[in-house]
Each structure stands twice: as C-alpha cells, then as structure tokens.
Amino acid sequence: MECLIGMQFDDFVMVAADQTNARSIMVMKSDQDKFCQLSDKLVMAVSGESGDTTQFAEFIARNIQLYKMRNGYELSPTAAANYTRRQLADYLRSRTPYQVNLLLAGFDEESGKPELYMMDYLASMIKTKYAAHGYGGFFTTALMDCHYRSNMTRQQAYNLMIECVKEVQKRLVINLPNFAVLVIDKEGVSRMDTINPTVIANAA
Amino acid sequence: MSGYDRAITMFSPDGHLFQVEYAQEAVKKGSTAVGVRGNNVVVLGVEKKAVAKLQEDRTVRKICQLDDHVLMAFAGLTADARVLIKQARVECQSHKLTVEDPVTLEYITRYVASLKQRYTQSNGRRPFGISCLITGFDNDKTPRLYQTDPSGTYHEWKANAIGRNAKTVREFLEKNYTPENVATEEQTVKLAIKALLEVVQSGGKNLEVAIMREDSKLSMLEVSEIEKVVAVVEKEKEEEAATKKKESKSEAK
C-alpha cells in the first residue's frame, strides 16, 4: 500500500512519496517516482490503481500546459486543484472512473503563499496544512498533529518527515524502504535527499 | 471562368483551384512577417499594423507560441489564424501525452498543413486565408523554419518572408543571408530587422521581434532594444551611401 505525505509551511511545501511499486507479493521497483510536475511551481503526487495514476497525472499535466499556451499564463494552484477535482468528479460517474488518490502541492505567485490540497478517488478535496494518503496516513497524521509547526525550517521539516517515515516503517506490515521528497517554494521545485535506510540511520 | 471559382471543390479547365489562389491573394494583403534561422537561434519579425487612436496598443499578437519550443507567425486573415493556432496548440500537448516527446517542427508543420489541405477539398468550406512561418528547435537542438501556405503545402527554409511585399524582403534575404551572417544571435536579429526595414516604415514601434533560443527560452524584444538595432542598421546604410558617393565622385574626377 502506497504512502503519500504532504506538509505546508509558511514559505514552502514539502511532499514525500514512497518509491515502492509492488504487485501482490512481488516488489517490481523500489525507486519509482510518484510525482508529476504539472507546471513550474505545481507538483502532484499520485497513488492508487497502477495505470490510472500515470494516465490521470499526465492528462492533467498536459491540460495545464495547454492552458498556459492558450492564455499566456499558468493556472494558480487553487484553479489547478479545482480543475483536477472537477475531472475526477466527472469521470467518477462514468463507466471509466479514475481510482487515484493525490496530493497537489504548489506555490501561488500572486499571494506568495504555498498551498497543499488533498484529493481522493471520490473527488473530495480539502485544502490543508498537512495530509497523508494510504495506511501510512493513520500513523503519520497523529505524528504531524503532535509535532507540526507552520514556521519550521526546511531542515526541521525534513527531520519531521524522517520521523513520519520511521513510524510508517515501524508499524506498517508492508515494507516501504525509500521515500522521495520534494520541496516547492518561490524558487520552484527542488528535490531533497531520498529518505532511505542510510539516511534514517544517520539521522538517529 | 466565372463558374469555376465558386465552390472550392471544382477544378477549372486549366487545372487551377481558384479559391486557393484567391486565398493566396488574401495572404498578400496581410502585414509582412519574416523568419530567419540562425546558428543557434531562430528569429521571427512582424510588421505591426498601426492601431487606431482609441485602440489599446496591447498588440494583436501576430507571433504566437504553440508550445515551449515552437513559435509561429502568420500573414493574412487573423481570425483564420486563431482557429489554426487553437488546434495546433492542442495537438502539441496531445502529441506529448501519447508519445512522451515534444513535437518536432516538421510534425507540427505537417499537421497545420494537413488541416489547411483538408479545407481545400471539402464541400462548402473555404480555405484558410493565411500563410504561416513555424519555427523553433527540435529535440536534438537543431533550429528549423518552415513555411505553409493556404494550399496546404509546406517547405523548409533558411529564411523567408510572407505577406505584403514578401517578394522584396525575400530578395533582400537571398542577397544577404550567409552562414557567417547568422552565426550569432545578435547578427541574426540584425538581419531579420534589416530585412523588415526594407518594406516597413522605420521605427521600433512598427516592428515586433521574437527570438527563440535552443534552451526554449523565448524573448520578445522591447521597443527600446529594437530601436537600438534599427539605429545601427540606419547608420550602416548611411555610411554605405556615403562611401558610394565618394567612390562615384572620385571616379567622375
């Protein structure tokens, strides 16, 4: 079961996604990237039905780019999130719904604020300070309730993320060794060190 | 002849499609556009039509971006161009969605040309009254410039012009385009502006220039920057005229 964790702070958003791709008892890949960059300062992390995730992510990304070409400017994170939710909702009551859970993280240039949206496969959406998808969410949400503060620095946020990953690895019966971490701020999207067993051992 | 220029689907006895030829005439009435392919940049320049006094100067954009790496300028009926641009933009994204690669210039030109051709063979529809200059960089960083016309044909060019007085501009380019002349970005821009100035009233306000570089960075030149180049070009012209005068004087002696 895949795990997505996202946290929004005062001047950046941090999103982490596990890197395991498994089918039944077999692990196919342990370095898969579950992020899709929709535009300069907008990233979507997807989990759920294996084909649907890629299909939906790419479809949304191309439509966001088309909007940019047509209108000369990019969609704001709010607009993009609502557009994505609308697509999920429309397809929900069709013969081909998308079974995709996602976190949308972006930086709004106009307001100068980072934003985090959480959407599930039934097209419900919330804008929130921190969120998680998957069984891992049960454990990490509680941790974030305890330790999250909106004025954390990037390093503190990364440490909190490591704590969340440690908890998931301790309590979830499925092994999720690696988590990729992205940060979105006013400079754009940057990647932090992937959280893997070495990083966790060093952090302890 | 009058019977054969009505419906587009009819050939005339001597093998002409008159509607297509009339569309090409419409193109000749549009404001001039020039495209120059340099070593590592591509430049598009268009003549800006004078705006009415009360009209906002936010220009009718004759240079449009189809994708991150593709630029297009057109000459002819603006409304027709809008339709083509809309479809081309969707095709650029659609291509990326299906094959994960950005379109090559040849692909998107072929697409636009096929659209145009379809309208030369359909019942009750008239051809698009525009010629396009489509330019940009392929994935392997080669710069390209293509031209399409209302009949739906397309060709690749090193430099070309469309619209009013295109012939004059093209002749100028034929005389002055050399690989050395377009080695740098500066020179390519200068050549494009110089070519346009052959037929456009002097002044940065009457020109719109767009440059695309191989890293897909697009920039539209500011009026002040265009004016600078125009000033240099004018000075060179004056100096040339002065030396010619001196030579003819000394010869006469």
XYZ file of N, CA, C and O in Angstrom, chain B residues 35 46 49 66 107 132 140 155 171 178 183 195 246 251:
56
model
N 11.049 35.407 -41.195
C 11.644 34.438 -40.283
C 13.061 34.147 -40.737
O 13.313 33.978 -41.935
N 7.677 40.710 -37.262
C 6.446 41.063 -37.967
C 6.278 42.566 -37.978
O 6.760 43.282 -37.099
N 0.772 46.516 -37.396
C -0.171 47.423 -38.057
C -0.428 48.616 -37.137
O -0.531 48.471 -35.935
N 3.175 28.126 -29.860
C 2.366 26.922 -29.955
C 2.720 25.945 -28.846
O 1.895 25.210 -28.346
N 6.692 17.807 -37.738
C 5.419 17.172 -37.403
C 4.306 18.206 -37.287
O 3.239 18.063 -37.873
N 1.751 30.579 -42.852
C 2.394 30.559 -41.539
C 3.889 30.380 -41.671
O 4.361 29.685 -42.564
N 16.727 17.543 -30.834
C 18.186 17.435 -30.921
C 18.836 18.794 -31.091
O 19.967 18.885 -31.562
N 7.197 23.884 -46.816
C 8.601 23.697 -47.180
C 9.466 24.218 -46.061
O 9.064 25.107 -45.308
N 13.953 38.743 -51.602
C 15.105 39.041 -52.455
C 16.249 39.596 -51.640
O 17.413 39.255 -51.855
N 23.977 34.678 -45.345
C 25.111 33.744 -45.448
C 25.275 33.096 -44.077
O 24.878 33.679 -43.078
N 25.704 33.777 -37.650
C 26.456 32.940 -36.703
C 26.059 33.215 -35.260
O 26.005 32.313 -34.440
N 15.991 43.158 -42.873
C 15.127 42.690 -43.961
C 13.759 43.342 -43.881
O 13.195 43.795 -44.878
N 31.308 58.875 -52.393
C 32.734 59.233 -52.520
C 33.334 58.532 -53.726
O 34.032 59.142 -54.532
N 35.533 58.639 -59.066
C 35.519 58.070 -60.417
C 35.280 59.158 -61.449
O 35.920 59.218 -62.489
